[in-house]
PDB file of C-alpha atoms in Angstrom:
ATOM      1  CA  MET A   1       3.274  -1.524   7.801  1.00 43.00           C
ATOM      2  CA  ALA A   2       3.969  -4.378  10.013  1.00 42.00           C
ATOM      3  CA  VAL A   3       2.093  -2.191   7.695  1.00 44.00           C
ATOM      4  CA  HIS A   4       5.239  -0.535   6.781  1.00 44.00           C
ATOM      5  CA  HIS A   5       6.314  -3.711   5.649  1.00 46.00           C
ATOM      6  CA  LEU A   6       3.404  -4.452   3.666  1.00 43.00           C
ATOM      7  CA  LEU A   7       4.733  -5.539   1.212  1.00 37.00           C
ATOM      8  CA  ARG A   8       8.336  -5.135   0.560  1.00 39.00           C
ATOM      9  CA  ARG A   9       7.938  -7.618  -2.210  1.00 38.00           C
ATOM     10  CA  GLY A  10       6.330  -8.210  -5.616  1.00 38.00           C
ATOM     11  CA  ILE A  11       8.249  -7.229  -8.678  1.00 35.00           C
ATOM     12  CA  SER A  12      11.937  -8.239  -8.748  1.00 33.00           C
ATOM     13  CA  GLY A  13      14.574  -6.596  -6.544  1.00 33.00           C
ATOM     14  CA  SER A  14      15.047  -3.001  -5.859  1.00 35.00           C
ATOM     15  CA  SER A  15      16.021  -1.342  -9.158  1.00 37.00           C
ATOM     16  CA  PRO A  16      18.413   1.606  -9.252  1.00 37.00           C
ATOM     17  CA  LEU A  17      16.663   4.970  -9.836  1.00 43.00           C
ATOM     18  CA  HIS A  18      18.802   6.256 -12.610  1.00 44.00           C
ATOM     19  CA  PRO A  19      17.423   4.106 -15.474  1.00 41.00           C
ATOM     20  CA  LEU A  20      13.999   5.484 -14.553  1.00 54.00           C
ATOM     21  CA  ARG A  21      15.015   9.137 -14.384  1.00 57.00           C
ATOM     22  CA  GLY A  22      12.748   9.987 -17.321  1.00 59.00           C
ATOM     23  CA  LEU A  23       9.882   8.226 -15.684  1.00 59.00           C
ATOM     24  CA  LEU A  24      10.370  10.113 -12.438  1.00 60.00           C
ATOM     25  CA  LEU A  25      10.688  13.447 -14.120  1.00 58.00           C
ATOM     26  CA  ALA A  26       7.584  12.834 -16.139  1.00 56.00           C
ATOM     27  CA  SER A  27       5.597  11.703 -13.098  1.00 59.00           C
ATOM     28  CA  GLN A  28       6.531  14.957 -11.355  1.00 58.00           C
ATOM     29  CA  GLU A  29       5.079  17.009 -14.208  1.00 54.00           C
ATOM     30  CA  LEU A  30       1.865  14.991 -14.574  1.00 53.00           C
ATOM     31  CA  GLY A  31       0.555  15.335 -11.079  1.00 54.00           C
ATOM     32  CA  ARG A  32      -2.246  17.853 -11.745  1.00 55.00           C
ATOM     33  CA  ARG A  33      -5.560  17.005 -13.158  1.00 54.00           C
ATOM     34  CA  PRO A  34      -6.247  19.168 -16.266  1.00 51.00           C
ATOM     35  CA  LEU A  35      -8.525  22.063 -15.387  1.00 46.00           C
ATOM     36  CA  SER A  36     -10.728  21.283 -18.348  1.00 46.00           C
ATOM     37  CA  SER A  37     -11.742  17.815 -16.997  1.00 59.00           C
ATOM     38  CA  SER A  38     -15.399  17.571 -16.131  1.00 71.00           C
ATOM     39  CA  ALA A  39     -16.666  15.254 -13.377  1.00 73.00           C
ATOM     40  CA  GLY A  40     -18.059  12.936 -16.154  1.00 78.00           C
ATOM     41  CA  ASP A  41     -14.657  12.800 -17.893  1.00 91.00           C
ATOM     42  CA  VAL A  42     -12.921  12.030 -14.590  1.00 93.00           C
ATOM     43  CA  VAL A  43     -15.321   9.185 -13.758  1.00 95.00           C
ATOM     44  CA  ALA A  44     -14.782   7.669 -17.250  1.00 96.00           C
ATOM     45  CA  GLU A  45     -11.059   7.979 -16.865  1.00 97.00           C
ATOM     46  CA  LEU A  46     -11.111   6.416 -13.382  1.00 97.00           C
ATOM     47  CA  ARG A  47     -13.153   3.482 -14.708  1.00 97.00           C
ATOM     48  CA  GLY A  48     -10.722   3.116 -17.601  1.00 98.00           C
ATOM     49  CA  ALA A  49      -7.745   3.198 -15.264  1.00 98.00           C
ATOM     50  CA  ARG A  50      -9.382   0.588 -13.053  1.00 98.00           C
ATOM     51  CA  GLU A  51      -9.737  -1.728 -16.058  1.00 98.00           C
ATOM     52  CA  ASP A  52      -6.146  -1.150 -17.035  1.00 98.00           C
ATOM     53  CA  VAL A  53      -5.068  -2.069 -13.490  1.00 98.00           C
ATOM     54  CA  LYS A  54      -7.148  -5.262 -13.609  1.00 98.00           C
ATOM     55  CA  GLN A  55      -5.356  -6.278 -16.784  1.00 98.00           C
ATOM     56  CA  LEU A  56      -1.964  -5.390 -15.293  1.00 98.00           C
ATOM     57  CA  LEU A  57      -2.788  -7.607 -12.323  1.00 97.00           C
ATOM     58  CA  LYS A  58      -3.657 -10.516 -14.632  1.00 96.00           C
ATOM     59  CA  THR A  59      -0.460 -10.297 -16.566  1.00 96.00           C
ATOM     60  CA  THR A  60       2.150  -9.540 -13.835  1.00 95.00           C
ATOM     61  CA  SER A  61       0.639 -10.817 -10.511  1.00 93.00           C
ATOM     62  CA  CYS A  62       1.721  -7.508  -8.991  1.00 95.00           C
ATOM     63  CA  HIS A  63      -1.067  -7.371  -6.442  1.00 95.00           C
ATOM     64  CA  PRO A  64       1.245  -7.067  -3.381  1.00 93.00           C
ATOM     65  CA  ILE A  65       3.394  -4.197  -4.618  1.00 95.00           C
ATOM     66  CA  LEU A  66       0.310  -2.220  -5.710  1.00 97.00           C
ATOM     67  CA  VAL A  67      -1.237  -2.678  -2.280  1.00 96.00           C
ATOM     68  CA  ARG A  68       2.006  -1.521  -0.658  1.00 95.00           C
ATOM     69  CA  LEU A  69       2.155   1.513  -3.039  1.00 98.00           C
ATOM     70  CA  GLY A  70      -1.219   2.805  -1.862  1.00 98.00           C
ATOM     71  CA  TRP A  71      -0.525   2.112   1.804  1.00 96.00           C
ATOM     72  CA  HIS A  72       2.819   3.872   1.755  1.00 97.00           C
ATOM     73  CA  ASP A  73       1.484   6.971   0.064  1.00 98.00           C
ATOM     74  CA  ALA A  74      -1.290   7.208   2.641  1.00 98.00           C
ATOM     75  CA  GLY A  75       0.510   5.918   5.638  1.00 97.00           C
ATOM     76  CA  THR A  76       2.659   9.030   6.214  1.00 97.00           C
ATOM     77  CA  TYR A  77      -0.458  10.917   7.514  1.00 98.00           C
ATOM     78  CA  ASP A  78      -0.177  12.752  10.887  1.00 98.00           C
ATOM     79  CA  LYS A  79      -3.580  13.771  12.315  1.00 97.00           C
ATOM     80  CA  ASN A  80      -1.797  16.256  14.573  1.00 97.00           C
ATOM     81  CA  ILE A  81      -0.759  18.449  11.614  1.00 98.00           C
ATOM     82  CA  ALA A  82      -3.708  20.400  10.245  1.00 97.00           C
ATOM     83  CA  GLU A  83      -2.082  21.993   7.187  1.00 97.00           C
ATOM     84  CA  TRP A  84      -2.289  20.193   3.861  1.00 97.00           C
ATOM     85  CA  PRO A  85       0.018  18.753   2.532  1.00 97.00           C
ATOM     86  CA  LYS A  86       2.364  18.957   5.467  1.00 97.00           C
ATOM     87  CA  CYS A  87       0.056  16.447   7.178  1.00 98.00           C
ATOM     88  CA  GLY A  88       1.223  13.798   4.689  1.00 98.00           C
ATOM     89  CA  GLY A  89      -1.126  11.094   3.519  1.00 98.00           C
ATOM     90  CA  ALA A  90      -2.742  10.083   0.212  1.00 98.00           C
ATOM     91  CA  ASN A  91      -1.506  12.948  -1.934  1.00 98.00           C
ATOM     92  CA  GLY A  92       0.652  11.354  -4.656  1.00 98.00           C
ATOM     93  CA  SER A  93       3.966  12.493  -3.081  1.00 98.00           C
ATOM     94  CA  LEU A  94       5.299   8.923  -3.396  1.00 98.00           C
ATOM     95  CA  ARG A  95       6.009   9.581  -7.067  1.00 98.00           C
ATOM     96  CA  PHE A  96       8.888  11.828  -6.219  1.00 98.00           C
ATOM     97  CA  GLU A  97      12.395  10.420  -6.092  1.00 97.00           C
ATOM     98  CA  ILE A  98      13.139  11.814  -2.664  1.00 97.00           C
ATOM     99  CA  GLU A  99      10.377   9.870  -1.057  1.00 97.00           C
ATOM    100  CA  LEU A 100      10.973   6.730  -3.140  1.00 97.00           C
ATOM    101  CA  LYS A 101      14.464   6.713  -1.639  1.00 95.00           C
ATOM    102  CA  HIS A 102      13.102   6.432   1.922  1.00 95.00           C
ATOM    103  CA  GLY A 103      14.207   3.110   3.415  1.00 91.00           C
ATOM    104  CA  ALA A 104      10.622   1.853   3.971  1.00 91.00           C
ATOM    105  CA  ASN A 105       9.878   2.472   0.223  1.00 94.00           C
ATOM    106  CA  ALA A 106      12.625   0.202  -1.160  1.00 91.00           C
ATOM    107  CA  GLY A 107      11.472  -1.335  -4.477  1.00 92.00           C
ATOM    108  CA  LEU A 108       8.432   0.894  -4.885  1.00 96.00           C
ATOM    109  CA  VAL A 109       9.953   2.520  -7.896  1.00 96.00           C
ATOM    110  CA  ASN A 110       8.993  -0.779  -9.649  1.00 96.00           C
ATOM    111  CA  ALA A 111       5.317  -0.115  -8.755  1.00 97.00           C
ATOM    112  CA  LEU A 112       5.561   3.393 -10.167  1.00 97.00           C
ATOM    113  CA  LYS A 113       7.060   1.920 -13.394  1.00 97.00           C
ATOM    114  CA  LEU A 114       4.242  -0.570 -13.634  1.00 98.00           C
ATOM    115  CA  ILE A 115       1.415   1.937 -13.414  1.00 97.00           C
ATOM    116  CA  GLN A 116       2.958   4.916 -15.235  1.00 97.00           C
ATOM    117  CA  PRO A 117       1.558   3.793 -18.601  1.00 98.00           C
ATOM    118  CA  THR A 118      -1.907   3.921 -17.015  1.00 98.00           C
ATOM    119  CA  LYS A 119      -1.278   7.394 -15.759  1.00 98.00           C
ATOM    120  CA  ASP A 120      -0.095   8.469 -19.229  1.00 97.00           C
ATOM    121  CA  LYS A 121      -3.167   6.959 -20.805  1.00 97.00           C
ATOM    122  CA  PHE A 122      -5.619   8.507 -18.300  1.00 97.00           C
ATOM    123  CA  SER A 123      -4.007  11.869 -17.492  1.00 95.00           C
ATOM    124  CA  GLY A 124      -7.091  13.200 -15.842  1.00 95.00           C
ATOM    125  CA  VAL A 125      -6.562  10.736 -12.965  1.00 97.00           C
ATOM    126  CA  THR A 126      -4.197  12.146 -10.302  1.00 97.00           C
ATOM    127  CA  TYR A 127      -1.347  10.042  -8.905  1.00 98.00           C
ATOM    128  CA  ALA A 128      -2.998  10.176  -5.431  1.00 98.00           C
ATOM    129  CA  ASP A 129      -6.178   8.606  -6.904  1.00 98.00           C
ATOM    130  CA  LEU A 130      -4.276   6.072  -9.059  1.00 98.00           C
ATOM    131  CA  PHE A 131      -2.187   4.785  -6.179  1.00 98.00           C
ATOM    132  CA  GLN A 132      -5.289   4.198  -4.069  1.00 98.00           C
ATOM    133  CA  LEU A 133      -7.340   2.838  -6.953  1.00 98.00           C
ATOM    134  CA  ALA A 134      -4.530   0.366  -7.804  1.00 98.00           C
ATOM    135  CA  SER A 135      -4.246  -0.747  -4.141  1.00 98.00           C
ATOM    136  CA  ALA A 136      -7.922  -1.260  -3.640  1.00 98.00           C
ATOM    137  CA  THR A 137      -8.322  -3.047  -6.988  1.00 98.00           C
ATOM    138  CA  ALA A 138      -5.463  -5.365  -6.155  1.00 97.00           C
ATOM    139  CA  ILE A 139      -7.191  -6.458  -2.891  1.00 95.00           C
ATOM    140  CA  GLU A 140     -10.488  -6.995  -4.665  1.00 96.00           C
ATOM    141  CA  GLU A 141      -8.914  -8.946  -7.590  1.00 96.00           C
ATOM    142  CA  ALA A 142      -7.104 -11.172  -5.124  1.00 94.00           C
ATOM    143  CA  GLY A 143     -10.482 -12.280  -3.755  1.00 92.00           C
ATOM    144  CA  GLY A 144     -10.713  -9.686  -0.969  1.00 92.00           C
ATOM    145  CA  PRO A 145     -13.679  -7.496  -0.085  1.00 91.00           C
ATOM    146  CA  LYS A 146     -15.127  -4.687  -2.169  1.00 93.00           C
ATOM    147  CA  ILE A 147     -13.653  -1.519  -0.769  1.00 95.00           C
ATOM    148  CA  PRO A 148     -15.933   1.527  -0.559  1.00 95.00           C
ATOM    149  CA  MET A 149     -13.617   3.897  -2.300  1.00 97.00           C
ATOM    150  CA  ILE A 150     -14.128   7.542  -3.274  1.00 97.00           C
ATOM    151  CA  TYR A 151     -11.895   9.496  -5.657  1.00 97.00           C
ATOM    152  CA  GLY A 152     -10.971  13.065  -6.489  1.00 96.00           C
ATOM    153  CA  ARG A 153      -7.689  13.298  -4.460  1.00 97.00           C
ATOM    154  CA  VAL A 154      -5.508  16.264  -5.230  1.00 97.00           C
ATOM    155  CA  ASP A 155      -1.797  15.738  -5.879  1.00 98.00           C
ATOM    156  CA  VAL A 156       1.062  17.588  -4.337  1.00 98.00           C
ATOM    157  CA  THR A 157       3.090  19.338  -7.027  1.00 97.00           C
ATOM    158  CA  ALA A 158       6.739  19.419  -5.862  1.00 97.00           C
ATOM    159  CA  PRO A 159       9.207  17.194  -4.024  1.00 97.00           C
ATOM    160  CA  GLU A 160       9.500  19.777  -1.266  1.00 98.00           C
ATOM    161  CA  GLN A 161       5.967  18.765  -0.266  1.00 98.00           C
ATOM    162  CA  CYS A 162       6.946  15.174   0.494  1.00 98.00           C
ATOM    163  CA  PRO A 163       6.718  14.009   4.116  1.00 97.00           C
ATOM    164  CA  PRO A 164       9.917  13.460   6.172  1.00 96.00           C
ATOM    165  CA  GLU A 165      11.334   9.975   6.391  1.00 96.00           C
ATOM    166  CA  GLY A 166      10.429   7.939   9.393  1.00 92.00           C
ATOM    167  CA  ARG A 167       6.619   8.035   9.561  1.00 95.00           C
ATOM    168  CA  LEU A 168       6.075   4.420   8.415  1.00 92.00           C
ATOM    169  CA  PRO A 169       6.182   1.560  10.928  1.00 84.00           C
ATOM    170  CA  ALA A 170       9.201  -0.677  11.555  1.00 80.00           C
ATOM    171  CA  ALA A 171       8.965  -4.501  11.457  1.00 73.00           C
ATOM    172  CA  GLY A 172      11.051  -5.298  14.543  1.00 78.00           C
ATOM    173  CA  PRO A 173      10.897  -2.509  17.099  1.00 84.00           C
ATOM    174  CA  PRO A 174      11.768  -3.215  20.759  1.00 84.00           C
ATOM    175  CA  SER A 175       8.097  -3.015  21.833  1.00 90.00           C
ATOM    176  CA  PRO A 176       6.028  -4.211  18.760  1.00 88.00           C
ATOM    177  CA  ALA A 177       2.514  -3.520  20.147  1.00 90.00           C
ATOM    178  CA  GLU A 178       3.490  -0.174  21.550  1.00 92.00           C
ATOM    179  CA  HIS A 179       5.138   0.781  18.239  1.00 91.00           C
ATOM    180  CA  LEU A 180       2.091  -0.204  16.197  1.00 92.00           C
ATOM    181  CA  ARG A 181      -0.190   1.874  18.414  1.00 94.00           C
ATOM    182  CA  GLU A 182       2.208   4.867  18.328  1.00 94.00           C
ATOM    183  CA  VAL A 183       2.274   4.876  14.504  1.00 95.00           C
ATOM    184  CA  PHE A 184      -1.317   4.105  13.745  1.00 95.00           C
ATOM    185  CA  TYR A 185      -2.815   6.283  16.440  1.00 97.00           C
ATOM    186  CA  ARG A 186      -0.805   9.109  14.846  1.00 97.00           C
ATOM    187  CA  MET A 187      -2.752   8.366  11.702  1.00 97.00           C
ATOM    188  CA  GLY A 188      -6.023   8.407  13.560  1.00 97.00           C
ATOM    189  CA  LEU A 189      -6.570   4.657  13.354  1.00 96.00           C
ATOM    190  CA  ASN A 190      -7.543   2.418  16.259  1.00 94.00           C
ATOM    191  CA  ASP A 191      -6.717  -1.164  17.522  1.00 92.00           C
ATOM    192  CA  LYS A 192      -9.520  -2.717  15.435  1.00 91.00           C
ATOM    193  CA  GLU A 193      -8.158  -1.087  12.275  1.00 93.00           C
ATOM    194  CA  ILE A 194      -4.538  -2.081  13.107  1.00 92.00           C
ATOM    195  CA  VAL A 195      -5.578  -5.673  13.285  1.00 90.00           C
ATOM    196  CA  ALA A 196      -7.692  -5.571  10.152  1.00 89.00           C
ATOM    197  CA  LEU A 197      -5.033  -3.826   8.048  1.00 91.00           C
ATOM    198  CA  SER A 198      -2.331  -6.213   9.285  1.00 88.00           C
ATOM    199  CA  GLY A 199      -4.343  -8.966   7.728  1.00 87.00           C
ATOM    200  CA  ALA A 200      -3.340  -7.770   4.345  1.00 89.00           C
ATOM    201  CA  HIS A 201      -0.018  -9.574   4.948  1.00 88.00           C
ATOM    202  CA  THR A 202      -2.030 -12.486   3.582  1.00 87.00           C
ATOM    203  CA  LEU A 203      -0.706 -11.078   0.302  1.00 91.00           C
ATOM    204  CA  GLY A 204       2.894 -10.921  -0.882  1.00 89.00           C
ATOM    205  CA  ARG A 205       6.359 -11.581   0.374  1.00 91.00           C
ATOM    206  CA  ALA A 206       9.172  -9.924   2.356  1.00 89.00           C
ATOM    207  CA  ARG A 207      12.576  -9.696   0.663  1.00 89.00           C
ATOM    208  CA  PRO A 208      15.732  -9.468   2.793  1.00 87.00           C
ATOM    209  CA  GLU A 209      17.478  -7.258   0.266  1.00 81.00           C
ATOM    210  CA  ARG A 210      14.769  -4.615   0.659  1.00 79.00           C
ATOM    211  CA  SER A 211      13.635  -4.879   4.250  1.00 78.00           C
ATOM    212  CA  GLY A 212      16.207  -7.073   6.107  1.00 81.00           C
ATOM    213  CA  TRP A 213      13.475  -9.505   6.906  1.00 86.00           C
ATOM    214  CA  GLY A 214      12.577 -12.902   5.513  1.00 89.00           C
ATOM    215  CA  LYS A 215      14.393 -15.712   3.755  1.00 94.00           C
ATOM    216  CA  PRO A 216      15.839 -15.326   0.158  1.00 94.00           C
ATOM    217  CA  GLU A 217      13.333 -17.963  -0.970  1.00 95.00           C
ATOM    218  CA  THR A 218      11.070 -20.694   0.377  1.00 95.00           C
ATOM    219  CA  LYS A 219       9.168 -23.643  -1.091  1.00 95.00           C
ATOM    220  CA  TYR A 220       6.300 -21.289  -1.632  1.00 95.00           C
ATOM    221  CA  THR A 221       8.188 -18.525  -3.491  1.00 94.00           C
ATOM    222  CA  LYS A 222      11.130 -20.123  -5.274  1.00 93.00           C
ATOM    223  CA  ASN A 223       9.112 -20.475  -8.513  1.00 90.00           C
ATOM    224  CA  GLY A 224       7.111 -17.240  -8.399  1.00 86.00           C
ATOM    225  CA  PRO A 225       4.582 -16.277  -9.749  1.00 87.00           C
ATOM    226  CA  GLY A 226       6.202 -13.025 -10.786  1.00 81.00           C
ATOM    227  CA  ALA A 227       9.824 -12.689  -9.776  1.00 85.00           C
ATOM    228  CA  PRO A 228      10.829 -15.711  -7.642  1.00 91.00           C
ATOM    229  CA  GLY A 229      12.169 -15.439  -4.021  1.00 94.00           C
ATOM    230  CA  GLY A 230      11.354 -13.800  -0.725  1.00 94.00           C
ATOM    231  CA  GLN A 231       9.349 -15.229   2.203  1.00 94.00           C
ATOM    232  CA  SER A 232       5.609 -15.002   2.350  1.00 94.00           C
ATOM    233  CA  TRP A 233       3.318 -14.833   5.388  1.00 91.00           C
ATOM    234  CA  THR A 234       0.942 -17.412   3.826  1.00 92.00           C
ATOM    235  CA  SER A 235       1.321 -20.327   1.417  1.00 92.00           C
ATOM    236  CA  GLN A 236      -1.040 -18.849  -1.218  1.00 91.00           C
ATOM    237  CA  TRP A 237       0.333 -15.366  -1.114  1.00 92.00           C
ATOM    238  CA  LEU A 238      -1.761 -13.969  -4.020  1.00 91.00           C
ATOM    239  CA  LYS A 239      -4.990 -14.963  -2.419  1.00 91.00           C
ATOM    240  CA  PHE A 240      -6.749 -12.550  -0.082  1.00 91.00           C
ATOM    241  CA  ASP A 241      -8.346 -14.446   2.811  1.00 88.00           C
ATOM    242  CA  ASN A 242      -7.932 -14.769   6.610  1.00 85.00           C
ATOM    243  CA  SER A 243      -5.151 -17.398   6.465  1.00 88.00           C
ATOM    244  CA  TYR A 244      -2.631 -14.786   7.844  1.00 89.00           C
ATOM    245  CA  PHE A 245      -4.367 -14.842  11.153  1.00 85.00           C
ATOM    246  CA  LYS A 246      -4.319 -18.679  11.269  1.00 84.00           C
ATOM    247  CA  VAL A 247      -0.674 -18.866  10.265  1.00 87.00           C
ATOM    248  CA  VAL A 248       0.572 -16.262  12.737  1.00 83.00           C
ATOM    249  CA  LYS A 249      -1.382 -17.789  15.581  1.00 79.00           C
ATOM    250  CA  GLU A 250      -0.183 -21.412  14.906  1.00 84.00           C
ATOM    251  CA  ARG A 251       3.431 -20.673  13.864  1.00 84.00           C
ATOM    252  CA  ARG A 252       3.944 -24.198  12.604  1.00 85.00           C
ATOM    253  CA  ASP A 253       5.630 -23.655   9.258  1.00 92.00           C
ATOM    254  CA  GLU A 254       9.176 -22.365   9.198  1.00 93.00           C
ATOM    255  CA  ASP A 255       8.771 -21.314   5.596  1.00 94.00           C
ATOM    256  CA  LEU A 256       6.108 -18.764   6.550  1.00 94.00           C
ATOM    257  CA  LEU A 257       7.124 -15.424   7.969  1.00 92.00           C
ATOM    258  CA  VAL A 258       6.030 -14.042  11.358  1.00 91.00           C
ATOM    259  CA  LEU A 259       7.371 -10.630  12.174  1.00 89.00           C
ATOM    260  CA  PRO A 260       7.485  -9.266  15.748  1.00 89.00           C
ATOM    261  CA  THR A 261       4.679  -6.847  14.853  1.00 87.00           C
ATOM    262  CA  ASP A 262       2.620  -9.803  13.458  1.00 89.00           C
ATOM    263  CA  ALA A 263       3.057 -11.799  16.686  1.00 88.00           C
ATOM    264  CA  ALA A 264       2.015  -8.757  18.749  1.00 88.00           C
ATOM    265  CA  LEU A 265      -1.519  -9.055  17.336  1.00 83.00           C
ATOM    266  CA  PHE A 266      -1.956 -12.272  19.250  1.00 79.00           C
ATOM    267  CA  GLU A 267       0.207 -11.531  22.214  1.00 82.00           C
ATOM    268  CA  ASP A 268      -1.649  -8.309  23.065  1.00 81.00           C
ATOM    269  CA  SER A 269      -5.062  -9.164  24.442  1.00 74.00           C
ATOM    270  CA  SER A 270      -6.785  -6.035  23.111  1.00 77.00           C
ATOM    271  CA  PHE A 271      -5.800  -6.748  19.451  1.00 80.00           C
ATOM    272  CA  LYS A 272      -8.884  -8.882  18.495  1.00 64.00           C
ATOM    273  CA  ASP A 273     -11.221  -8.622  15.538  1.00 66.00           C
ATOM    274  CA  ALA A 274     -13.086 -10.078  12.607  1.00 65.00           C
ATOM    275  CA  PHE A 275     -11.607  -9.491   9.237  1.00 74.00           C
ATOM    276  CA  PHE A 276     -13.209  -8.828   5.776  1.00 81.00           C
ATOM    277  CA  LYS A 277     -15.808  -6.222   6.761  1.00 86.00           C
ATOM    278  CA  ASP A 278     -13.347  -4.463   9.040  1.00 87.00           C
ATOM    279  CA  TYR A 279     -10.551  -4.623   6.477  1.00 89.00           C
ATOM    280  CA  ALA A 280     -12.737  -2.979   3.796  1.00 93.00           C
ATOM    281  CA  GLU A 281     -13.689  -0.171   6.166  1.00 93.00           C
ATOM    282  CA  ALA A 282     -10.082   0.348   7.454  1.00 94.00           C
ATOM    283  CA  HIS A 283      -8.603   0.342   3.948  1.00 96.00           C
ATOM    284  CA  ALA A 284     -11.047   2.858   2.687  1.00 96.00           C
ATOM    285  CA  LYS A 285     -10.272   5.080   5.718  1.00 96.00           C
ATOM    286  CA  LEU A 286      -6.562   4.771   5.176  1.00 95.00           C
ATOM    287  CA  SER A 287      -6.900   5.668   1.508  1.00 97.00           C
ATOM    288  CA  ASN A 288      -8.423   8.986   2.442  1.00 96.00           C
ATOM    289  CA  LEU A 289      -5.888  10.026   5.069  1.00 96.00           C
ATOM    290  CA  GLY A 290      -4.477  13.535   4.363  1.00 96.00           C
ATOM    291  CA  ALA A 291      -6.153  13.636   0.930  1.00 97.00           C
ATOM    292  CA  LYS A 292      -7.563  16.870  -0.398  1.00 96.00           C
ATOM    293  CA  PHE A 293     -10.446  16.176  -2.667  1.00 97.00           C
ATOM    294  CA  ASP A 294     -11.722  17.994  -5.767  1.00 94.00           C
ATOM    295  CA  PRO A 295     -14.787  18.025  -5.742  1.00 94.00           C
ATOM    296  CA  PRO A 296     -14.817  18.289  -1.903  1.00 94.00           C
ATOM    297  CA  LYS A 297     -17.031  15.283  -1.336  1.00 93.00           C
ATOM    298  CA  GLY A 298     -15.052  13.051  -3.708  1.00 95.00           C
ATOM    299  CA  ILE A 299     -16.141  10.952  -6.654  1.00 95.00           C
ATOM    300  CA  SER A 300     -17.796   7.457  -6.401  1.00 94.00           C
ATOM    301  CA  LEU A 301     -17.551   4.948  -9.180  1.00 93.00           C
ATOM    302  CA  GLU A 302     -20.510   2.900  -7.781  1.00 85.00           C
TER     303      GLU A 302
END
C-alpha cells in the first residue's frame, strides 16, 4: 500500500513459481475448513497457529512480509460490489498462482511458503484467517498494538474467484494524495485510517527488484536480519513504533526511503492523526474487508 507497497520486502528476492508448484496446488485444495470442525476445535487450532507464527517470527524475522501478505489479501476489497467473493477482500484468494503473479504481489510466494507448514498442521484454519492472523501477530510481536481481531473467514475455492489485477495502490502515482484516497475510499476506509495504516511502513524494506523503488542496500539493511538488502523507511525496521512519521517528516537521512505516497501524508493538510490506537482499529477493519464469516459473527480468541 503506499500500502500496496507495504512491504515489498522481507524474505530474499522474488522466487520463481515453478519450484513451488506443489505448494501452490496443495494450497488450492486446502482452502475449506473441514465440515466436522466444531467452534472449540477451530479456536484451539487458531491459537495453535498463532503460537506457530510467533515461533516463525522469532526464527526468520519475517514480520514485514507477513504483514504485507495480510494486507494484500484484504486490500483488493471494493465496497461498491455487493456480491461475495467478487468484492475481493480477505478471502484467501492470494494463495492462488494467478493472484500471486500480480505485479503488486511480487515476492509474496515466499510468505505463502513460510506459513504453509502452519496451514498443513492446523487444517481447520482457513487461508483467509491464517493470512490475517499472521499479519496481526507480526505487528504485535514487533512491539505494535494489540489488534482486536476476529476469525472465522471463509476461503474462496477456485482461482476464477481471484480479484482482477490493479486494485492495490501504486507507490509513485502522478497525484499521490488523490490516488491514496481513490484506492482507500474504494475499500471503505477514510483519511484517518489511511494515515494510520501507512504508519506500518515503520516495518520492513522496499526492494527495487520487486517494486522498482528503493536502493539495493543501505547501511541499515546490508547485513539483514533475514536476507540482506533493500531500503527501509526506518533505521530499526523490525520495530513497530511511530518513527516512520518522524522520518518522513524530517527527510534527513538519504539511506531511509520516502515514497511520493509517504510524503503526501504530510503535504496534504487533512492527513493528520495519532498512531497506535488508530492503527489497531484500522488494521482490524482492513482484515475484515470482503470476508465471509462462519459463524456469521466470527470467532474471538480473547
